[in-house]
């Protein structure tokens, strides 16, 4: 067939249509290419140019430089990394004259209209190259304003820049100059030392000479008597013979030293030495200091130790992190503090520098992230792991989901602490759509049901509350996209949202035992049918646009796949003799009849279902396999023989067209917007290799083929 690759490279050439072999190849390829990694930690200064609730950067230089005069300028510098040549989109609201350069090219320059109407954003697209990209912006003051609100045009996209100087390499944000004349042109290069630059740079990164004379806890926390603070580092000892190590503690008050949570020394103040027997290895070292109302702080050293920052915080050379302050009666939870997932008594780790804190970021795109395509991928991976009996795969899935759960409380705190834009769980903490929560939370409950998770209830209840009580609905209770951070979706209804809601509501019903959730799920299909059903072909339009009060009448493949995929998940869990069951089964048969007619000669369904000139699309083909098979196995589909033939024809096509011998998945449409004409879906909405919208769905299709084989054999 050879649509995406030569026939000889297909997995069919090696495994035929063996579904177990194919889904195993997909699963192990996926995990091998997306290894487990924890969160990444950066130093962060919450001053100057910072991201806010819409994940764009915001700065008002009138507040930072109240002495500024008309025509004064500020230059800001940052860098961003791209894995390949790409295009970024920014929405920019300028408060005064502003010029933005990317790699030396002007990509945005304000004019009198943009400056006059600063409440209106200008959308700018610009190219970035593979590797590091230089971003610099010139801001100028007028009586109208001085600064801007700028950044990602896609709401909640976790795009951020890094500081580009040698001393702050790894910190999030921008550095910016002191006030300069409007004729000033900076001689600035990425990675240069700030000492070589001819202007003072902000935010302030160093303590003053006077502050450096104080103990570090004084300059970070003040001198409130009766409070304590904690320093934390790791020490590595590599001597396998001499295990008796000498430490020197210099402290300004009551101090306790703990190694692996065990108190090993205490002091009332002064410089003292002590010895501890520590065999070869790495140890957690905590120092607790109590403030008596005077200057306080400490230093701890050992010639035999190699010291390391416990979180390997990027953007600082400091091997210590600090947390405080706490009431004297508060028992410090060493384990919670050390795991980096917990806020301790409303405190988190910081660095000994002005207003500089430790923040986690999820920089591993496919591990520990919470988003809806990963929800589908891990759903397929889970059932593949269970089917082939792989404990390693099961543990990988549990670790991914558990990391999301464990860091959830911190993420909510981070959002409130730093102005609304988090480095982790950007979707979940800024939830304003079903996309943000339903798919992954549904998978989370499935993992919990099958293999168990810790503390799943708090996240499940958070999502359940949003979907049932806060998600926008029409008067008849049907979900729609009313007002979102991603404004393009406002006042629309998407077929996709049946998957973003129904499977979670089904599992939340099973989790809570409350039937109102599955009743809500059942009712959704009729609200969506009323607005998206295309009776002339018995298929679904992708979107209904309430701005124009019409459906788009473009039957996007995956959008239709979501509908029947979700309907079979609902029907399987529906309570016996549910009043909506008969209508749902009739609707399922109607849709499946429509889809059956649109399968092509090779066995695939297409990106635009009724347009075979559009590319053969893997994720919708897989979902029709899934839905047809379940319809046969559970007895919902009439005349099942024709669906059996369609399933095996489609699975053979996937093995020849969609999956290569290395377990790579082709022909999966990337995440979509929408259009009233099919050309957008055919020519602009392209497919991506190993897109997570489809990898797990292909696995689920293969699992259904295995189940159907067994069903038909019996």
XYZ file of C-alpha atoms in Angstrom:
714
model
C 0.000 0.000 0.000
C 2.866 2.318 0.908
C 1.054 5.579 1.644
C 3.443 6.696 4.413
C 6.409 4.355 3.854
C 7.519 1.524 1.612
C 5.601 -1.717 2.055
C 8.760 -3.518 3.103
C 9.069 -1.228 6.139
C 5.621 -1.993 7.537
C 5.159 -3.999 10.692
C 2.953 -6.269 8.609
C 6.075 -7.429 6.770
C 7.443 -8.750 10.060
C 4.409 -9.633 12.179
C 1.527 -9.888 9.733
C -1.608 -8.694 11.500
C -0.756 -10.263 14.877
C -2.339 -7.692 17.231
C -0.377 -8.723 20.327
C 2.947 -8.380 18.546
C 1.948 -5.044 17.028
C 0.711 -3.395 20.204
C 3.740 -4.719 22.115
C 5.996 -3.057 19.544
C 4.119 0.219 19.942
C 4.261 0.071 23.725
C 7.962 -0.658 24.041
C 8.893 1.832 21.335
C 6.904 4.522 23.132
C 8.427 3.906 26.553
C 11.918 3.536 25.102
C 11.662 6.921 23.409
C 9.986 8.652 26.377
C 11.964 7.686 29.433
C 10.878 8.364 32.980
C 12.327 11.593 34.365
C 11.326 13.689 37.343
C 10.612 17.379 37.462
C 13.228 19.977 36.555
C 14.019 22.770 38.998
C 14.989 26.338 38.167
C 15.805 29.406 40.158
C 13.090 32.001 39.699
C 12.852 35.686 40.520
C 9.333 37.023 40.851
C 10.332 40.559 39.953
C 10.325 42.474 36.711
C 8.973 40.693 33.638
C 6.808 37.798 34.860
C 4.176 35.472 33.446
C 0.640 35.968 34.644
C -2.735 34.203 34.524
C -2.898 33.915 30.722
C 0.698 32.635 30.598
C 1.914 35.752 28.828
C 4.623 38.006 30.223
C 3.607 41.306 31.813
C 5.748 44.299 32.748
C 4.994 47.867 33.739
C 8.272 49.776 33.844
C 6.527 52.792 35.350
C 6.296 50.752 38.558
C 9.853 49.435 38.359
C 11.335 52.819 37.421
C 8.998 55.483 38.863
C 11.637 58.130 38.135
C 11.491 57.413 34.372
C 10.876 60.261 31.914
C 9.312 60.388 28.469
C 11.561 58.866 25.779
C 13.479 56.759 28.322
C 14.019 53.175 27.138
C 14.615 49.733 28.583
C 16.037 46.742 26.713
C 15.039 43.204 27.748
C 16.925 40.053 26.785
C 16.012 36.353 26.869
C 16.602 33.109 25.035
C 14.421 30.161 24.095
C 15.306 26.693 22.869
C 13.621 24.946 19.965
C 14.130 21.289 19.059
C 13.813 22.185 15.376
C 12.906 24.939 12.956
C 9.451 26.090 13.932
C 7.034 28.993 14.178
C 5.789 30.645 17.371
C 2.791 32.894 17.827
C 2.583 35.822 20.261
C -0.256 38.112 21.270
C 1.188 41.524 22.102
C -0.441 44.443 23.908
C 2.036 47.312 23.984
C 1.661 50.136 26.523
C 4.090 52.345 24.614
C 6.528 52.075 21.687
C 7.951 48.565 21.470
C 10.187 46.666 19.046
C 10.764 42.912 19.326
C 13.707 41.154 17.674
C 14.191 37.413 17.213
C 17.671 36.358 16.138
C 18.357 39.908 15.035
C 15.255 40.282 12.870
C 12.394 42.643 13.696
C 9.259 40.523 14.200
C 7.070 43.199 15.785
C 7.126 46.984 15.797
C 4.352 49.011 17.344
C 2.724 51.978 15.679
C 0.475 54.783 16.846
C -2.625 52.598 16.525
C -1.239 49.666 18.515
C 0.013 52.073 21.177
C -3.272 53.981 21.297
C -5.386 50.831 21.608
C -3.263 48.874 24.055
C -6.293 46.875 25.174
C -6.326 45.159 21.753
C -3.750 42.426 21.169
C -1.794 42.107 17.936
C -1.085 38.535 16.875
C 2.417 37.999 15.540
C 3.935 34.810 14.149
C 7.702 34.462 13.841
C 10.183 31.753 12.957
C 12.650 30.192 15.353
C 15.602 28.003 14.451
C 16.810 24.728 15.888
C 18.756 25.379 19.075
C 18.929 28.600 21.072
C 17.100 31.679 19.840
C 17.864 35.257 20.856
C 14.860 37.370 21.904
C 15.315 41.033 22.747
C 12.763 43.800 23.142
C 13.099 47.578 23.241
C 10.488 49.394 25.336
C 10.071 53.185 25.355
C 8.149 55.404 27.733
C 5.447 57.845 26.695
C 2.735 59.509 28.724
C 0.457 56.634 27.684
C 2.565 53.889 29.244
C 5.819 51.993 29.474
C 5.848 48.210 29.049
C 3.732 45.458 27.543
C 1.721 42.297 27.971
C 3.083 39.731 25.530
C 3.582 36.030 24.944
C 1.902 32.863 23.723
C -1.297 33.325 21.751
C -2.504 29.865 22.807
C -3.950 30.146 26.287
C -2.128 28.089 28.924
C 0.642 26.982 26.556
C 3.583 26.519 28.907
C 5.994 28.640 26.900
C 8.622 30.524 28.857
C 11.992 32.111 28.174
C 15.269 31.757 30.033
C 17.641 34.455 31.183
C 20.557 34.657 28.735
C 23.530 35.781 30.841
C 26.327 33.577 32.178
C 25.491 34.301 35.813
C 21.757 33.508 35.518
C 21.849 30.791 32.897
C 18.871 28.512 33.572
C 16.623 30.971 35.386
C 13.215 31.629 33.889
C 12.391 35.049 32.497
C 14.128 38.108 31.093
C 16.974 40.328 32.198
C 16.520 44.013 31.458
C 18.595 47.139 31.542
C 18.452 50.196 33.688
C 16.905 53.238 32.016
C 18.802 54.139 28.851
C 18.572 56.868 26.219
C 16.496 56.272 23.133
C 19.661 56.280 20.985
C 21.248 53.434 22.948
C 22.042 50.222 21.015
C 23.131 47.287 23.233
C 26.161 45.164 22.445
C 24.746 42.031 24.001
C 25.395 38.370 23.206
C 23.790 35.221 24.547
C 25.847 33.754 27.348
C 27.905 36.845 28.046
C 28.887 37.791 31.579
C 26.973 40.648 33.116
C 30.267 42.156 34.243
C 31.172 42.629 30.569
C 27.947 44.451 29.767
C 27.979 48.244 29.887
C 24.685 48.700 31.739
C 23.258 47.498 35.016
C 20.896 44.553 34.552
C 17.754 43.710 36.496
C 16.235 41.948 38.380
C 18.808 42.504 41.115
C 20.703 39.234 41.525
C 23.149 39.941 44.374
C 22.778 41.004 47.977
C 24.276 44.341 48.940
C 27.573 44.432 50.831
C 25.653 45.318 53.984
C 23.279 42.375 53.547
C 26.163 39.981 52.958
C 27.491 40.804 56.431
C 24.283 39.337 57.882
C 23.421 35.676 58.326
C 21.565 34.247 55.329
C 18.362 33.770 57.322
C 18.341 37.424 58.363
C 18.520 38.655 54.780
C 15.965 36.128 53.553
C 13.447 36.065 56.415
C 14.075 38.932 58.830
C 14.553 38.475 62.588
C 11.282 37.387 64.174
C 12.083 35.723 67.497
C 10.807 32.202 68.141
C 10.735 31.190 64.481
C 13.055 28.723 62.796
C 14.247 28.020 59.260
C 15.949 25.082 57.593
C 18.799 24.677 55.112
C 19.064 21.533 52.998
C 21.864 20.051 50.892
C 23.297 16.684 49.896
C 26.775 15.455 50.811
C 28.627 12.683 48.994
C 31.472 10.819 50.743
C 33.596 8.560 48.553
C 36.201 7.296 50.997
C 35.601 3.575 51.540
C 38.218 3.247 54.308
C 38.086 6.331 56.521
C 34.415 6.853 57.355
C 34.885 9.255 60.279
C 34.275 12.703 58.805
C 34.922 16.064 60.472
C 32.445 18.940 60.042
C 32.813 22.606 60.939
C 29.688 24.522 61.929
C 29.742 28.296 62.295
C 26.403 29.600 63.516
C 24.835 32.671 65.063
C 22.408 31.022 67.439
C 20.602 27.850 68.398
C 21.284 25.336 65.633
C 20.729 21.627 64.961
C 22.364 19.456 62.281
C 20.526 16.422 60.898
C 21.913 13.779 58.555
C 19.270 11.539 56.999
C 16.766 12.958 59.519
C 18.898 11.973 62.544
C 20.187 14.767 64.771
C 24.011 14.515 64.847
C 24.991 17.817 66.473
C 23.559 20.900 68.148
C 25.023 24.256 69.078
C 24.077 27.414 70.959
C 26.223 29.505 68.633
C 29.814 30.041 67.570
C 32.284 28.006 65.538
C 32.604 24.344 66.466
C 33.770 21.060 64.943
C 32.210 17.639 65.277
C 32.701 14.202 63.754
C 30.196 11.781 62.275
C 30.742 8.204 61.088
C 29.408 8.068 57.533
C 30.188 5.152 55.223
C 30.510 5.636 51.455
C 27.375 7.212 49.971
C 25.179 10.273 49.591
C 23.368 11.816 52.571
C 20.618 14.374 53.107
C 21.939 17.134 55.348
C 19.529 19.532 57.088
C 20.478 22.451 59.322
C 17.800 23.994 61.540
C 18.409 27.463 62.998
C 16.218 29.158 65.607
C 15.916 32.957 65.628
C 16.233 34.778 68.970
C 15.384 38.171 67.484
C 18.950 38.930 66.401
C 21.050 38.206 63.343
C 20.927 34.486 62.480
C 22.410 32.074 59.974
C 25.049 29.377 59.589
C 27.768 27.814 57.484
C 28.611 24.112 57.450
C 31.660 22.559 55.804
C 33.541 19.288 55.575
C 36.726 18.732 53.606
C 35.701 15.174 52.741
C 32.267 16.026 51.350
C 31.228 16.788 47.814
C 28.210 19.043 48.224
C 25.341 19.076 45.738
C 22.100 20.987 45.494
C 19.431 18.363 46.290
C 17.213 19.387 43.362
C 20.103 20.292 41.014
C 18.514 23.712 40.660
C 19.464 25.353 37.367
C 20.279 29.041 37.451
C 22.283 29.043 40.691
C 25.611 27.733 41.964
C 24.297 27.481 45.529
C 24.427 23.928 46.890
C 21.952 24.863 49.646
C 18.217 25.452 49.533
C 16.289 27.096 52.346
C 12.782 26.927 53.746
C 11.003 28.895 56.461
C 9.999 30.320 58.679
C 8.144 28.036 61.082
C 6.695 28.356 64.566
C 8.929 26.812 67.235
C 6.305 24.161 67.978
C 6.004 22.991 64.364
C 7.639 19.599 63.742
C 9.545 19.812 60.478
C 8.503 17.026 58.035
C 11.845 16.007 56.548
C 10.411 13.485 54.076
C 7.765 15.819 52.696
C 10.258 18.648 52.341
C 12.871 16.482 50.646
C 10.537 14.975 48.037
C 10.090 18.463 46.480
C 6.351 17.886 45.947
C 5.089 19.424 49.156
C 4.471 22.924 50.383
C 5.397 22.820 54.075
C 3.280 25.091 56.273
C 2.848 27.479 53.330
C 6.614 27.475 52.625
C 8.718 26.075 49.807
C 12.396 26.064 48.970
C 14.282 29.194 47.972
C 17.850 30.292 47.174
C 20.074 32.675 49.132
C 19.662 35.550 46.664
C 17.251 38.502 46.523
C 13.673 37.298 45.913
C 14.922 34.064 44.341
C 12.930 30.885 44.703
C 13.043 27.271 43.556
C 10.314 26.346 41.079
C 9.608 22.982 39.409
C 9.039 22.698 35.670
C 7.986 19.683 33.647
C 10.483 19.699 30.807
C 9.979 16.041 29.884
C 7.305 16.365 27.222
C 5.903 12.860 27.513
C 6.462 11.885 31.138
C 4.751 13.370 34.173
C 2.743 15.756 32.025
C -1.014 16.141 32.354
C -2.765 16.655 29.016
C -5.520 14.971 27.094
C -3.454 13.191 24.377
C -1.317 11.598 27.089
C -4.529 10.497 28.772
C -5.424 8.518 25.652
C -1.879 7.222 25.184
C -1.549 5.924 28.744
C -5.029 4.376 28.559
C -3.875 2.272 25.625
C -0.513 1.599 27.243
C -2.184 0.438 30.468
C -4.349 -2.176 28.799
C -1.467 -3.303 26.605
C 0.668 -3.769 29.717
C -2.091 -5.745 31.422
C -2.683 -7.897 28.359
C 0.983 -8.822 27.835
C 1.677 -9.003 31.580
C 4.462 -6.420 31.664
C 5.165 -5.213 35.215
C 7.724 -2.728 33.880
C 5.134 -1.021 31.693
C 2.604 -1.000 34.517
C 5.142 0.640 36.822
C 5.981 3.232 34.160
C 2.294 4.171 33.870
C 1.815 4.288 37.641
C 4.897 6.479 38.054
C 3.692 8.916 35.382
C 0.235 9.320 36.872
C 1.441 9.307 40.479
C 3.882 12.112 39.727
C 0.951 14.179 38.464
C -1.063 13.445 41.591
C 1.827 14.036 43.989
C 2.663 17.452 42.521
C -0.953 18.637 42.225
C -1.192 20.448 45.576
C 2.114 22.192 44.978
C 0.953 23.307 41.521
C -2.165 24.981 42.955
C -0.009 26.752 45.543
C 2.490 27.813 42.875
C -0.292 29.369 40.816
C -1.400 31.550 43.727
C 2.151 32.339 44.832
C 3.554 33.520 41.510
C 0.736 35.237 39.695
C -1.124 32.488 37.910
C 1.276 30.799 35.464
C 2.730 27.534 36.716
C 5.643 25.480 35.436
C 3.715 22.235 35.988
C 0.060 21.326 35.471
C -0.590 24.495 33.491
C -3.818 22.988 32.135
C -5.152 21.540 35.355
C -4.417 24.594 37.511
C -5.928 27.017 34.971
C -8.784 24.726 34.040
C -11.368 26.302 31.753
C -12.251 23.483 29.362
C -12.971 19.779 29.197
C -9.721 19.344 27.250
C -7.847 20.384 30.373
C -9.074 17.607 32.591
C -11.451 14.898 31.363
C -9.254 12.607 29.278
C -6.318 12.354 31.663
C -8.540 12.127 34.752
C -10.538 9.321 33.132
C -7.319 7.426 32.481
C -6.189 8.167 36.049
C -9.316 6.503 37.430
C -8.815 3.544 35.089
C -5.237 3.107 36.328
C -6.454 3.372 39.905
C -9.128 0.733 39.286
C -6.701 -1.672 37.613
C -3.460 -1.289 39.548
C -4.017 1.284 42.316
C -2.749 4.804 43.001
C -2.232 6.951 46.105
C -4.297 10.054 46.901
C -6.302 9.803 43.687
C -9.508 11.107 45.273
C -8.361 14.719 45.679
C -7.645 15.090 41.962
C -10.707 13.111 40.872
C -12.962 15.288 43.029
C -11.323 18.454 41.712
C -12.013 17.396 38.127
C -15.483 16.073 38.961
C -16.413 19.369 40.569
C -15.237 21.308 37.527
C -17.035 19.170 34.949
C -20.287 18.754 36.838
C -20.572 22.175 38.467
C -18.501 24.695 36.513
C -18.069 23.649 32.883
C -20.157 25.864 30.572
C -23.470 24.356 29.466
C -26.360 25.289 27.224
C -29.860 25.596 28.646
C -30.483 21.883 28.067
C -27.343 20.959 30.015
C -25.145 20.169 27.005
C -21.479 21.095 27.304
C -20.072 23.801 25.068
C -17.055 26.078 24.938
C -18.340 29.427 26.114
C -15.380 31.541 27.140
C -11.848 30.190 27.227
C -8.320 31.459 27.512
C -7.838 30.140 23.962
C -10.313 32.631 22.490
C -10.636 30.971 19.087
C -12.773 28.267 20.732
C -15.254 30.651 22.330
C -18.961 30.034 21.633
C -18.457 26.644 19.979
C -19.357 22.982 20.511
C -16.905 20.264 19.483
C -17.573 16.574 18.863
C -14.248 15.992 20.657
C -15.813 17.027 23.955
C -17.813 13.843 24.207
C -14.495 12.083 24.803
C -13.236 14.881 27.036
C -16.201 14.407 29.362
C -18.125 11.156 29.031
C -15.417 8.563 29.870
C -14.505 10.536 32.987
C -18.138 10.890 34.075
C -18.577 7.138 33.576
C -15.552 6.313 35.724
C -16.388 8.964 38.293
C -19.825 7.365 38.611
C -18.079 4.050 39.256
C -15.647 5.739 41.660
C -18.307 7.564 43.709
C -21.352 5.367 43.185
C -23.428 8.451 42.366
C -25.635 7.829 39.310
C -26.064 11.519 38.507
C -22.686 11.481 36.773
C -23.518 8.691 34.336
C -26.972 10.192 33.745
C -25.231 13.436 32.790
C -22.929 11.503 30.453
C -25.878 9.824 28.731
C -27.740 13.088 28.216
C -24.740 14.706 26.529
C -25.096 12.553 23.414
C -28.523 13.894 22.631
C -27.478 17.511 23.053
C -24.531 16.942 20.730
C -26.673 15.001 18.266
C -29.166 17.871 18.114
C -26.462 20.277 16.928
C -23.792 18.211 15.166
C -25.574 15.275 13.505
C -25.523 15.282 9.670
C -28.616 13.169 8.805
C -27.912 13.061 5.080
C -24.839 10.894 5.774
C -25.485 9.700 9.338
C -22.225 11.126 10.636
C -21.233 14.082 12.809
C -19.998 17.551 12.006
C -16.829 18.469 13.846
C -18.017 21.779 15.343
C -21.092 23.915 15.913
C -20.320 27.639 15.933
C -22.847 29.624 17.973
C -21.465 32.878 16.629
C -23.027 31.957 13.287
C -25.618 29.572 14.745
C -24.645 26.709 12.455
C -22.630 23.530 12.363
C -19.594 23.511 10.106
C -20.733 20.399 8.217
C -17.162 19.128 7.967
C -16.984 15.533 9.288
C -13.485 15.400 10.748
C -12.369 11.811 11.170
C -11.061 11.864 14.726
C -13.936 14.031 15.932
C -16.336 11.319 14.784
C -14.126 8.665 16.288
C -14.359 10.319 19.692
C -18.158 10.141 19.516
C -18.558 6.394 19.035
C -15.515 5.553 21.157
C -17.109 7.393 24.074
C -20.566 6.006 23.436
C -19.341 2.434 23.810
C -17.562 3.352 27.056
C -20.862 4.744 28.339
C -23.020 1.827 27.188
C -20.739 -0.710 28.870
C -21.174 1.008 32.262
C -24.815 2.086 31.949
C -26.982 0.720 34.777
C -29.372 -2.035 33.746
C -32.635 -0.787 32.211
C -31.370 2.776 32.056
C -34.038 4.950 30.330
C -31.553 6.255 27.746
C -30.072 2.897 26.760
C -32.396 2.119 23.851
C -31.974 5.555 22.248
C -28.210 5.389 22.671
C -28.000 1.982 21.012
C -30.133 3.242 18.127
C -27.877 6.269 17.737
C -24.800 4.032 17.822
C -26.234 1.886 15.015
C -27.099 4.947 12.963
C -23.599 6.350 13.248
C -21.851 3.062 12.629
C -23.925 2.553 9.469
C -22.765 5.965 8.309
C -19.116 5.273 9.079
C -19.203 1.819 7.488
C -20.111 3.324 4.117
C -17.083 5.612 4.225
C -14.349 3.000 4.707
C -12.031 3.065 1.686
C -10.914 0.108 -0.472
C -7.768 -0.417 1.598
C -9.679 -0.432 4.890
C -8.861 3.045 6.185
C -11.034 6.020 7.061
C -9.879 9.488 6.112
C -9.060 12.816 7.715
C -12.278 14.193 6.220
C -14.549 11.176 6.290
C -16.445 11.877 3.087
C -13.426 13.080 1.127
C -11.010 10.294 0.153
C -8.615 12.848 -1.308
C -7.757 13.722 2.288
C -5.130 11.499 3.867
C -5.928 8.119 5.473
C -6.082 8.934 9.173
C -4.914 6.397 11.726
C -6.577 7.536 14.934
C -10.132 7.593 13.581
C -9.605 4.261 11.834
C -8.478 2.802 15.170
C -11.473 4.260 17.007
C -13.922 2.801 14.513
C -12.263 -0.604 15.029
C -12.644 -0.092 18.779
C -16.299 0.941 18.610
C -17.337 -1.687 16.043
C -15.689 -4.484 18.025
C -17.312 -3.457 21.276
C -20.649 -3.072 19.509
C -20.355 -6.670 18.314
C -19.103 -8.114 21.602
C -21.771 -6.443 23.726
C -24.552 -7.099 21.218
C -25.407 -3.486 20.444
C -24.835 -3.553 16.666
C -27.381 -5.057 14.292
C -26.108 -7.281 11.472
C -22.649 -7.657 13.028
C -21.179 -9.685 10.131
C -20.466 -6.603 8.011
C -18.729 -4.916 10.918
C -16.541 -7.957 11.524
C -15.278 -7.735 7.949
C -14.695 -3.983 8.285
C -12.699 -4.452 11.498
C -10.274 -7.008 10.072
C -9.896 -5.039 6.872
C -9.101 -1.905 8.872
C -6.648 -3.666 11.194
C -4.780 -5.125 8.241
C -4.643 -1.646 6.723
C -3.188 -0.201 9.916
C -0.523 -2.925 9.989
C 0.456 -2.071 6.405
C -0.166 1.680 6.185
C 0.086 3.161 9.677
C 2.721 1.241 11.691
C 6.273 0.547 10.590
C 8.540 -2.306 11.676
C 10.029 -0.182 14.515
C 6.636 0.479 16.107
C 6.330 4.051 14.819
C 2.813 5.301 14.147
C 2.097 7.370 11.029
C -0.932 9.272 9.810
C -2.226 10.604 13.135
C -3.646 14.095 12.771
C -2.101 16.623 15.136
C -4.251 18.676 17.518
C -6.849 20.660 15.614
C -8.596 23.970 15.374
C -11.643 24.025 13.094
C -12.932 25.437 9.837
C -16.099 25.662 7.785
C -14.348 24.155 4.753
C -12.592 20.786 4.443
C -9.429 22.287 2.901
C -8.158 23.253 6.364
C -8.358 19.624 7.494
C -6.959 18.264 4.222
C -4.032 20.591 3.653
C -3.254 22.525 6.819
C -4.129 20.102 9.612
C -1.353 17.660 8.888
C -0.354 14.383 10.530
C 2.623 13.901 12.837
C 4.808 10.886 13.440
C 4.046 9.181 16.779
C 1.524 11.828 17.748
C 0.123 11.004 21.184
C -3.405 11.633 19.930
C -3.182 8.260 18.175
C -0.537 5.932 19.634
C -2.680 4.736 22.525
C -5.754 4.465 20.329
C -3.958 2.098 17.960
C -3.074 -0.044 20.991
C -6.706 -0.035 22.111
C -7.797 -1.053 18.611
C -5.359 -3.961 18.695
C -6.643 -5.026 22.092
C -10.189 -5.013 20.727
C -9.100 -7.199 17.798
C -7.691 -9.687 20.323
C -10.919 -9.604 22.326
C -13.003 -9.976 19.179
C -10.905 -12.965 18.073
C -11.652 -14.646 21.388
C -15.325 -13.691 21.273
C -15.848 -15.045 17.768
C -13.900 -18.222 18.537
C -16.168 -18.879 21.505
